[in-house]
């Protein structure tokens, strides 16, 4: 019996593997590439040292992402946080002088480690194929190696998507120097380049003449010292550009108060101007379809040629100390110029926010007739505002079919009245016999997110719903939600209203249903 138990235990014992067996080599190249693709590039390069057969595999990775921040220890981030506090505080000026050398040593060590990784990438005679390259580095003398990598990637590797982020060692934002590529180039043979997308952060764009495949350009964090000709030159040098984003950028306004885009041969379809220091005038962009202005001033010249403009997004956040009248005037001029040029805008997104209702003065005159507008989103309306003010836009857009209004939930102040004069006193109450409010024959859908029980917002939402029902003959769907948000789906014009289900009391239901009871034909009402 004992012999039988001994035999069974031996049979269950696992077989020992030979000591010289290499289990890493047993993996296929495709499986190893999938594993490396889930690692950051620095770790993937280090993994090549584990096995001789792996040495060539990093050269086959379709995307490389080299970040100097991956080589920085956690203590560096703590030192940077302390340095920022010391820079803005006179009492900590001595601490600032002691921290700068420490921070500098960390940055130089990280750059040396990154340069070693870059050199290992450029070493060898095997031809590399890479579709996407992302680089983040400090602008030290060692960055010359980075520049050679960029040229090799564009000319030899067939890179189609290039991102270059030049981190500054200066903690004060407006003192940060902009990075310039040595010899002002990223390619020796731009005509043979496959580069389609270029993103530059804190980098002056190199001369882009000859990059015939380049269709997308994003510039970010360019300082006020940047000449206006840099931005204007990009548009004229790359007539094949289709997407241009200027994010957190500025320019030298002493020599030119406005950026003027005048490119009759341009193929630009999408333009984003993001930043309070961006002032842009459009003279000729004949293929422009989508325009987004985020805290930026964008106007159309008197002789503007933008006949294809159909999607517009305007985002402004005005503080209590800002000049409301100037922004209101510029919005009015922009909307009026759309009308005067006969532009068939079909999709409009408005995000006007701030602690005070700065949009209130002259509300009737700010939005001139928008004869072709069909879809309208008014998002992030502060709860301190009169949330029923979008009703003015219903009258300004006779072909409007869908109106979505989102009330911000982050600053709910149920009982606080807005500082400016209430809009309701500026506008006439809706009634079927009123000549100032014309009957609307195309509005089919009204969606409101941010309904609050027993509050000022409660009454204003009810007022907006009643106005839409009384003035719209085609209204068939009304949806009112208590909670939800606007979700961006990849661009300033691609969005979705995401709502959450909530409980409603009988009084709350009756308040909304009573607004829709008088309508003929019957309206579908959704509460959530």
Coordinates of C-alpha atoms in Angstrom, one line a residue:
X1 CA 0.0 0.0 0.0
X2 CA 2.8 2.3 0.9
X3 CA 4.6 1.4 -2.4
X4 CA 1.4 2.3 -4.3
X5 CA 1.2 5.8 -2.7
X6 CA 4.8 6.4 -3.4
X7 CA 4.2 5.5 -7.1
X8 CA 1.2 7.9 -7.3
X9 CA 3.1 10.8 -5.8
X10 CA 6.0 10.3 -8.3
X11 CA 3.5 10.2 -11.1
X12 CA 1.9 13.5 -10.0
X13 CA 5.3 15.2 -9.5
X14 CA 5.9 17.8 -12.3
X15 CA 8.7 17.1 -14.7
X16 CA 11.7 19.2 -14.3
X17 CA 12.7 21.3 -17.3
X18 CA 16.3 21.3 -18.5
X19 CA 18.3 24.1 -17.1
X20 CA 19.6 25.3 -20.5
X21 CA 16.0 25.6 -22.0
X22 CA 15.3 29.2 -23.2
X23 CA 11.6 29.8 -22.8
X24 CA 11.9 33.4 -24.2
X25 CA 13.2 32.0 -27.5
X26 CA 10.2 29.8 -27.7
X27 CA 7.9 32.8 -28.2
X28 CA 7.1 33.8 -31.7
X29 CA 8.2 37.2 -33.0
X30 CA 4.6 38.3 -33.5
X31 CA 3.8 37.6 -29.8
X32 CA 6.9 39.4 -28.6
X33 CA 6.0 42.4 -30.8
X34 CA 2.5 42.5 -29.2
X35 CA 4.1 42.5 -25.7
X36 CA 6.6 45.2 -26.6
X37 CA 3.8 47.3 -28.1
X38 CA 2.2 47.5 -24.7
X39 CA 5.4 48.8 -23.1
X40 CA 6.7 52.3 -23.2
X41 CA 9.5 52.7 -25.8
X42 CA 12.2 53.0 -23.2
X43 CA 11.2 49.7 -21.6
X44 CA 10.9 48.0 -25.0
X45 CA 14.4 49.0 -25.9
X46 CA 15.7 47.7 -22.6
X47 CA 13.8 44.4 -23.2
X48 CA 15.9 43.8 -26.3
X49 CA 18.9 43.1 -24.0
X50 CA 17.1 40.1 -22.5
X51 CA 17.6 37.9 -25.5
X52 CA 19.8 38.0 -28.5
X53 CA 17.0 37.2 -30.9
X54 CA 15.0 40.1 -29.6
X55 CA 17.7 42.7 -30.5
X56 CA 16.2 43.5 -33.9
X57 CA 12.5 43.5 -32.8
X58 CA 12.4 47.1 -31.5
X59 CA 13.2 48.2 -35.0
X60 CA 9.9 46.7 -36.1
X61 CA 7.7 48.5 -33.6
X62 CA 5.1 50.6 -35.6
X63 CA 5.1 53.4 -33.1
X64 CA 7.9 54.9 -30.9
X65 CA 7.2 57.2 -27.9
X66 CA 10.4 58.5 -26.3
X67 CA 9.8 60.8 -23.2
X68 CA 12.4 62.3 -21.1
X69 CA 9.9 62.3 -18.2
X70 CA 10.1 58.5 -18.1
X71 CA 13.7 58.9 -16.9
X72 CA 12.9 61.4 -14.2
X73 CA 12.5 60.1 -10.6
X74 CA 9.5 61.1 -8.4
X75 CA 11.7 63.4 -6.3
X76 CA 12.2 65.6 -9.4
X77 CA 8.5 66.3 -9.6
X78 CA 8.5 67.2 -5.9
X79 CA 11.4 69.6 -6.5
X80 CA 9.6 71.2 -9.5
X81 CA 6.5 71.8 -7.3
X82 CA 8.6 73.4 -4.6
X83 CA 10.4 75.5 -7.3
X84 CA 7.1 76.8 -8.7
X85 CA 6.0 77.9 -5.2
X86 CA 9.4 79.5 -4.6
X87 CA 9.3 81.5 -7.8
X88 CA 6.0 83.2 -7.1
X89 CA 6.9 83.8 -3.4
X90 CA 9.4 86.5 -2.4
X91 CA 9.8 84.8 1.0
X92 CA 11.1 81.6 -0.7
X93 CA 13.6 83.3 -3.0
X94 CA 16.5 81.6 -1.2
X95 CA 14.9 78.2 -1.6
X96 CA 14.6 78.9 -5.4
X97 CA 18.3 79.4 -5.7
X98 CA 19.0 76.1 -3.9
X99 CA 16.5 74.1 -5.9
X100 CA 17.5 75.2 -9.4
X101 CA 20.9 73.3 -9.4
X102 CA 19.2 70.2 -8.1
X103 CA 16.4 70.3 -10.8
X104 CA 19.1 71.0 -13.4
X105 CA 21.1 67.9 -12.5
X106 CA 18.0 65.7 -12.7
X107 CA 17.1 67.1 -16.1
X108 CA 20.7 66.6 -17.5
X109 CA 20.8 63.0 -16.2
X110 CA 17.4 62.2 -17.8
X111 CA 18.6 63.7 -21.1
X112 CA 21.8 61.6 -21.1
X113 CA 19.7 58.5 -20.5
X114 CA 17.3 59.5 -23.4
X115 CA 20.3 60.2 -25.7
X116 CA 21.6 56.6 -25.1
X117 CA 18.2 55.2 -26.0
X118 CA 18.1 57.4 -29.2
X119 CA 21.6 56.3 -30.2
X120 CA 20.6 52.6 -29.8
X121 CA 17.7 53.3 -32.2
X122 CA 19.9 54.9 -34.8
X123 CA 22.6 52.2 -34.5
X124 CA 22.7 49.2 -36.9
X125 CA 22.3 48.8 -40.6
X126 CA 18.9 47.3 -40.6
X127 CA 16.2 49.5 -42.3
X128 CA 13.6 50.6 -39.8
X129 CA 9.9 51.1 -40.6
X130 CA 8.0 53.3 -38.2
X131 CA 4.6 55.0 -38.7
X132 CA 4.5 57.2 -35.6
X133 CA 7.2 58.9 -33.6
X134 CA 6.6 61.0 -30.4
X135 CA 9.5 62.8 -28.7
X136 CA 9.6 64.7 -25.5
X137 CA 13.0 66.3 -24.4
X138 CA 14.7 69.2 -22.7
X139 CA 16.4 71.7 -25.0
X140 CA 20.0 71.0 -23.9
X141 CA 23.1 70.7 -26.1
X142 CA 22.5 67.0 -26.2
X143 CA 19.2 67.7 -28.1
X144 CA 21.3 67.7 -31.4
X145 CA 21.1 63.9 -31.2
X146 CA 17.3 64.2 -31.0
X147 CA 17.3 66.4 -34.2
X148 CA 19.3 63.8 -36.1
X149 CA 16.7 61.2 -35.0
X150 CA 13.9 63.4 -36.4
X151 CA 15.6 63.8 -39.7
X152 CA 16.3 60.1 -40.0
X153 CA 12.7 59.3 -39.0
X154 CA 11.2 61.6 -41.6
X155 CA 13.6 60.8 -44.4
X156 CA 14.4 57.1 -43.9
X157 CA 11.8 55.5 -41.6
X158 CA 8.7 56.6 -43.5
X159 CA 7.2 58.3 -40.4
X160 CA 3.7 59.6 -41.1
X161 CA 2.8 61.0 -37.7
X162 CA 5.4 63.1 -35.9
X163 CA 5.1 64.8 -32.4
X164 CA 7.8 66.9 -30.9
X165 CA 7.5 68.3 -27.4
X166 CA 10.3 70.6 -26.3
X167 CA 10.1 70.9 -22.5
X168 CA 11.5 74.1 -21.0
X169 CA 13.6 74.3 -17.9
X170 CA 12.1 77.7 -17.0
X171 CA 9.3 77.4 -14.4
X172 CA 7.8 80.9 -15.3
X173 CA 5.6 80.4 -18.3
X174 CA 6.1 83.7 -20.1
X175 CA 9.9 83.5 -19.8
X176 CA 10.1 80.1 -21.4
X177 CA 12.2 80.2 -24.6
X178 CA 10.8 78.6 -27.8
X179 CA 12.7 75.8 -29.3
X180 CA 14.2 76.1 -32.8
X181 CA 15.3 73.2 -34.9
X182 CA 19.0 73.4 -35.9
X183 CA 19.4 74.6 -39.4
X184 CA 15.6 75.1 -39.3
X185 CA 14.7 71.8 -40.9
X186 CA 13.3 68.3 -40.1
X187 CA 14.1 66.7 -43.4
X188 CA 16.7 66.8 -46.1
X189 CA 14.2 65.6 -48.8
X190 CA 10.8 67.0 -47.9
X191 CA 9.4 66.2 -51.4
X192 CA 10.0 62.4 -50.7
X193 CA 8.6 62.6 -47.1
X194 CA 5.5 60.6 -46.2
X195 CA 4.8 62.9 -43.2
X196 CA 1.0 63.5 -42.9
X197 CA 0.6 64.8 -39.4
X198 CA 2.9 67.1 -37.4
X199 CA 2.4 68.3 -33.8
X200 CA 4.9 70.8 -32.3
X201 CA 4.8 71.9 -28.7
X202 CA 6.9 74.9 -27.7
X203 CA 8.7 74.5 -31.1
X204 CA 8.8 77.0 -33.9
X205 CA 7.7 75.3 -37.1
X206 CA 10.5 74.6 -39.6
X207 CA 10.1 75.7 -43.2
X208 CA 7.3 73.4 -44.5
X209 CA 7.6 74.0 -48.2
X210 CA 7.8 70.8 -50.2
X211 CA 6.0 68.6 -47.6
X212 CA 3.3 67.6 -50.1
X213 CA 1.8 64.8 -48.0
X214 CA 1.4 67.0 -44.8
X215 CA -2.3 67.5 -44.1
X216 CA -2.6 68.1 -40.4
X217 CA -0.6 70.6 -38.3
X218 CA -1.0 71.4 -34.6
X219 CA 1.0 74.1 -32.9
X220 CA 0.9 74.5 -29.1
X221 CA 2.4 76.7 -26.4
X222 CA 4.1 79.2 -28.7
X223 CA 5.0 82.4 -26.8
X224 CA 4.1 86.1 -27.4
X225 CA 7.5 86.7 -29.0
X226 CA 6.4 84.5 -32.0
X227 CA 6.1 86.7 -35.1
X228 CA 2.7 86.7 -36.8
X229 CA 4.4 85.8 -40.0
X230 CA 5.2 82.3 -38.6
X231 CA 1.5 81.4 -38.5
X232 CA 0.6 83.1 -41.7
X233 CA 3.6 81.5 -43.5
X234 CA 2.5 78.0 -42.5
X235 CA -0.8 78.5 -44.3
X236 CA 0.7 79.8 -47.5
X237 CA 3.7 77.4 -47.5
X238 CA 1.4 74.3 -47.2
X239 CA -1.6 74.8 -49.5
X240 CA -2.5 71.1 -49.1
X241 CA -3.1 71.5 -45.3
X242 CA -6.6 70.4 -44.3
X243 CA -6.4 70.7 -40.5
X244 CA -4.8 73.5 -38.6
X245 CA -5.0 73.8 -34.8
X246 CA -3.4 76.7 -32.8
X247 CA -3.7 75.8 -29.1
X248 CA -2.5 78.0 -26.3
X249 CA -0.5 80.1 -28.8
X250 CA 0.2 83.8 -28.9
X251 CA 2.1 86.1 -31.2
X252 CA 3.9 89.5 -31.2
X253 CA 0.9 92.0 -31.3
X254 CA 3.2 95.0 -31.3
X255 CA 4.0 94.5 -35.0
X256 CA 0.6 93.1 -35.9
X257 CA -2.6 93.3 -34.0
X258 CA -4.3 90.5 -35.9
X259 CA -3.3 87.2 -37.6
X260 CA -4.7 87.5 -41.2
X261 CA -5.2 84.2 -43.1
X262 CA -5.3 85.0 -46.8
X263 CA -4.7 81.9 -48.8
X264 CA -6.9 81.5 -51.9
X265 CA -5.3 78.2 -52.8
X266 CA -5.5 76.7 -49.3
X267 CA -7.2 73.3 -48.7
X268 CA -7.8 74.0 -45.0
X269 CA -11.1 72.4 -43.9
X270 CA -10.8 72.7 -40.1
X271 CA -9.4 75.6 -38.1
X272 CA -9.1 75.8 -34.3
X273 CA -7.9 79.0 -32.6
X274 CA -7.5 78.4 -28.8
X275 CA -6.2 81.0 -26.4
X276 CA -7.0 84.4 -25.1
X277 CA -4.1 86.0 -27.0
X278 CA -5.2 84.8 -30.4
X279 CA -6.9 87.4 -32.6
X280 CA -7.5 86.1 -36.1
X281 CA -9.0 87.6 -39.2
X282 CA -10.1 85.3 -42.0
X283 CA -9.8 86.8 -45.5
X284 CA -9.6 83.8 -47.8
X285 CA -9.9 80.2 -46.9
X286 CA -12.3 79.0 -49.6
X287 CA -12.5 75.3 -48.4
X288 CA -12.9 76.1 -44.7
X289 CA -15.9 74.0 -43.3
X290 CA -15.3 74.0 -39.5
X291 CA -14.2 76.8 -37.2
X292 CA -13.6 76.7 -33.4
X293 CA -12.7 79.7 -31.3
X294 CA -11.8 79.0 -27.7
X295 CA -11.4 82.3 -25.8
X296 CA -10.0 83.6 -29.1
X297 CA -11.2 86.5 -31.2
X298 CA -12.0 85.5 -34.7
X299 CA -13.5 87.9 -37.3
X300 CA -14.2 87.8 -41.0
X301 CA -12.7 90.5 -43.1
X302 CA -15.0 92.7 -45.1
X303 CA -13.9 90.9 -48.3
X304 CA -13.8 87.5 -46.7
X305 CA -14.0 84.4 -48.8
X306 CA -15.2 81.5 -46.7
X307 CA -18.2 80.2 -48.5
X308 CA -18.1 76.6 -47.2
X309 CA -18.2 77.4 -43.5
X310 CA -20.9 75.2 -42.0
X311 CA -19.8 74.3 -38.4
X312 CA -18.9 76.9 -35.8
X313 CA -18.0 76.5 -32.1
X314 CA -17.6 79.6 -29.9
X315 CA -16.3 79.1 -26.4
X316 CA -15.8 82.1 -24.0
X317 CA -15.2 82.2 -20.3
X318 CA -15.4 85.7 -18.9
X319 CA -14.3 86.6 -15.4
X320 CA -15.7 89.5 -13.3
X321 CA -12.8 91.8 -14.1
X322 CA -12.8 91.2 -17.9
X323 CA -14.4 93.6 -20.3
X324 CA -17.7 92.1 -21.2
X325 CA -18.7 94.8 -23.7
X326 CA -15.7 94.1 -26.0
X327 CA -16.4 90.4 -26.1
X328 CA -20.1 91.0 -26.7
X329 CA -19.2 93.4 -29.6
X330 CA -16.9 90.9 -31.2
X331 CA -19.4 88.1 -31.0
X332 CA -22.0 90.4 -32.6
X333 CA -19.6 91.4 -35.3
X334 CA -18.8 87.8 -36.0
X335 CA -22.4 86.7 -36.2
X336 CA -23.3 89.7 -38.3
X337 CA -20.4 89.0 -40.8
X338 CA -21.7 85.4 -41.2
X339 CA -25.1 86.9 -42.3
X340 CA -23.6 89.5 -44.6
X341 CA -21.3 87.0 -46.4
X342 CA -24.2 84.7 -47.0
X343 CA -22.5 81.8 -45.1
X344 CA -24.7 78.7 -44.7
X345 CA -23.8 77.8 -41.1
X346 CA -25.7 74.6 -40.2
X347 CA -24.2 73.6 -36.8
X348 CA -23.4 76.0 -34.0
X349 CA -22.0 75.3 -30.5
X350 CA -22.0 78.0 -27.8
X351 CA -20.2 77.7 -24.5
X352 CA -20.4 81.1 -22.8
X353 CA -19.5 80.8 -19.1
X354 CA -18.5 83.0 -16.2
X355 CA -19.6 83.9 -12.7
X356 CA -21.7 86.8 -14.1
X357 CA -24.2 86.7 -17.0
X358 CA -22.1 88.8 -19.3
X359 CA -24.1 87.8 -22.4
X360 CA -27.2 89.6 -21.0
X361 CA -26.7 93.2 -22.3
X362 CA -28.0 93.7 -25.8
X363 CA -28.9 90.0 -26.1
X364 CA -31.5 90.6 -28.8
X365 CA -29.0 92.3 -31.1
X366 CA -26.0 90.0 -30.7
X367 CA -27.4 87.1 -32.7
X368 CA -28.5 88.2 -36.1
X369 CA -30.5 86.0 -38.4
X370 CA -28.9 82.6 -39.0
X371 CA -31.0 81.4 -41.9
X372 CA -29.5 78.0 -42.5
X373 CA -28.7 76.8 -38.9
X374 CA -30.2 73.4 -38.2
X375 CA -28.5 72.1 -35.1
X376 CA -27.6 74.1 -32.0
X377 CA -25.9 73.2 -28.7
X378 CA -25.7 75.7 -25.8
X379 CA -23.4 73.9 -23.3
X380 CA -22.1 74.6 -19.8
X381 CA -24.6 77.3 -19.0
X382 CA -23.7 78.5 -15.4
X383 CA -26.5 77.9 -12.9
X384 CA -26.2 81.5 -11.9
X385 CA -27.4 82.6 -15.3
X386 CA -30.9 82.8 -16.7
X387 CA -30.9 79.4 -18.4
X388 CA -33.8 80.3 -20.6
X389 CA -31.9 82.8 -22.7
X390 CA -31.3 80.3 -25.6
X391 CA -34.9 81.0 -26.6
X392 CA -33.6 84.0 -28.4
X393 CA -31.6 81.7 -30.7
X394 CA -34.8 79.9 -31.7
X395 CA -36.1 83.1 -33.3
X396 CA -32.7 83.8 -34.9
X397 CA -32.7 80.5 -36.7
X398 CA -35.9 79.9 -38.7
X399 CA -34.7 76.5 -40.0
X400 CA -33.5 75.2 -36.6
X401 CA -34.4 71.6 -36.1
X402 CA -32.6 70.6 -32.9
X403 CA -31.8 72.6 -29.7
X404 CA -29.8 71.1 -26.9
X405 CA -29.2 73.1 -23.7
X406 CA -26.9 71.9 -20.9
X407 CA -26.8 73.6 -17.5
X408 CA -23.6 73.2 -15.6
X409 CA -24.0 71.2 -12.3
X410 CA -20.6 72.2 -10.9
X411 CA -21.7 75.6 -9.5
X412 CA -25.4 75.1 -8.6
X413 CA -26.6 78.1 -6.6
X414 CA -30.3 77.4 -6.3
X415 CA -31.4 80.6 -4.7
X416 CA -28.8 83.1 -6.0
X417 CA -29.9 85.5 -8.7
X418 CA -27.5 86.5 -11.4
X419 CA -25.6 89.8 -11.0
X420 CA -26.7 91.2 -14.3
X421 CA -30.3 92.2 -15.2
X422 CA -32.4 89.2 -15.8
X423 CA -32.9 88.4 -19.5
X424 CA -36.6 87.9 -19.1
X425 CA -37.0 91.6 -18.5
X426 CA -35.2 92.4 -21.8
X427 CA -37.5 90.1 -23.9
X428 CA -41.2 90.0 -24.4
X429 CA -43.1 87.1 -23.0
X430 CA -44.1 84.5 -25.6
X431 CA -47.7 84.5 -26.7
X432 CA -49.5 83.3 -29.8
X433 CA -50.8 86.9 -30.5
X434 CA -47.5 88.6 -30.1
X435 CA -46.1 90.0 -33.3
X436 CA -42.5 90.1 -32.0
X437 CA -42.3 86.3 -31.7
X438 CA -42.8 84.5 -35.0
X439 CA -44.2 81.0 -35.2
X440 CA -41.3 78.5 -35.8
X441 CA -42.1 75.8 -38.3
X442 CA -39.0 73.5 -38.2
X443 CA -37.9 73.0 -34.5
X444 CA -38.5 69.3 -33.9
X445 CA -36.4 68.5 -30.8
X446 CA -35.7 70.2 -27.5
X447 CA -33.3 68.6 -25.0
X448 CA -32.5 70.3 -21.6
X449 CA -30.0 68.8 -19.1
X450 CA -29.7 70.3 -15.6
X451 CA -33.3 70.6 -14.3
X452 CA -33.3 71.4 -10.6
X453 CA -36.3 70.8 -8.3
X454 CA -37.9 73.8 -6.6
X455 CA -35.3 76.4 -7.7
X456 CA -34.9 79.3 -9.9
X457 CA -33.6 77.0 -12.6
X458 CA -36.8 74.9 -12.3
X459 CA -38.9 77.9 -13.3
X460 CA -36.5 79.0 -16.1
X461 CA -36.4 75.5 -17.6
X462 CA -40.2 75.4 -17.5
X463 CA -40.3 78.8 -19.2
X464 CA -38.0 77.6 -22.0
X465 CA -40.0 74.5 -22.6
X466 CA -43.3 76.5 -22.7
X467 CA -41.8 79.0 -25.1
X468 CA -40.7 76.2 -27.4
X469 CA -44.1 74.6 -27.3
X470 CA -46.0 77.8 -27.9
X471 CA -43.9 79.0 -30.8
X472 CA -43.0 75.8 -32.6
X473 CA -45.5 74.1 -34.8
X474 CA -43.3 71.1 -35.7
X475 CA -42.1 70.2 -32.2
X476 CA -42.4 66.5 -31.6
X477 CA -39.8 65.6 -28.9
X478 CA -39.0 67.2 -25.6
X479 CA -36.5 65.7 -23.2
X480 CA -35.7 67.1 -19.8
X481 CA -33.0 65.5 -17.6
X482 CA -31.7 66.4 -14.1
X483 CA -28.2 65.1 -14.5
X484 CA -25.9 64.7 -17.5
X485 CA -23.0 66.3 -19.4
X486 CA -21.7 67.0 -22.9
X487 CA -19.2 64.5 -24.1
X488 CA -16.7 65.4 -26.8
X489 CA -16.2 62.7 -29.3
X490 CA -12.9 63.6 -30.9
X491 CA -13.3 67.2 -32.0
X492 CA -14.9 70.6 -31.2
X493 CA -17.9 69.8 -33.4
X494 CA -18.4 66.1 -32.5
X495 CA -20.4 65.8 -29.3
X496 CA -23.0 63.8 -27.5
X497 CA -25.4 64.7 -24.7
X498 CA -24.9 62.0 -22.1
X499 CA -27.8 61.9 -19.5
X500 CA -28.3 60.0 -16.3
X501 CA -31.6 58.6 -15.0
X502 CA -33.0 60.3 -11.9
X503 CA -36.2 60.1 -9.8
X504 CA -39.0 62.6 -10.4
X505 CA -41.7 63.6 -8.0
X506 CA -45.3 63.9 -9.3
X507 CA -45.2 67.7 -9.0
X508 CA -42.1 67.9 -11.1
X509 CA -43.6 65.6 -13.8
X510 CA -46.8 67.7 -13.9
X511 CA -44.8 70.9 -14.3
X512 CA -43.2 69.7 -17.5
X513 CA -46.2 67.8 -18.9
X514 CA -48.5 70.8 -18.4
X515 CA -46.2 72.8 -20.8
X516 CA -46.7 70.2 -23.5
X517 CA -50.4 69.4 -23.0
X518 CA -51.7 72.3 -25.1
X519 CA -49.7 71.3 -28.2
X520 CA -51.2 69.9 -31.3
X521 CA -50.0 67.4 -32.6
X522 CA -49.0 65.6 -29.4
X523 CA -45.4 65.9 -28.2
X524 CA -43.4 62.9 -27.0
X525 CA -42.0 63.9 -23.5
X526 CA -39.0 62.1 -21.9
X527 CA -38.0 62.8 -18.3
X528 CA -34.8 61.4 -16.8

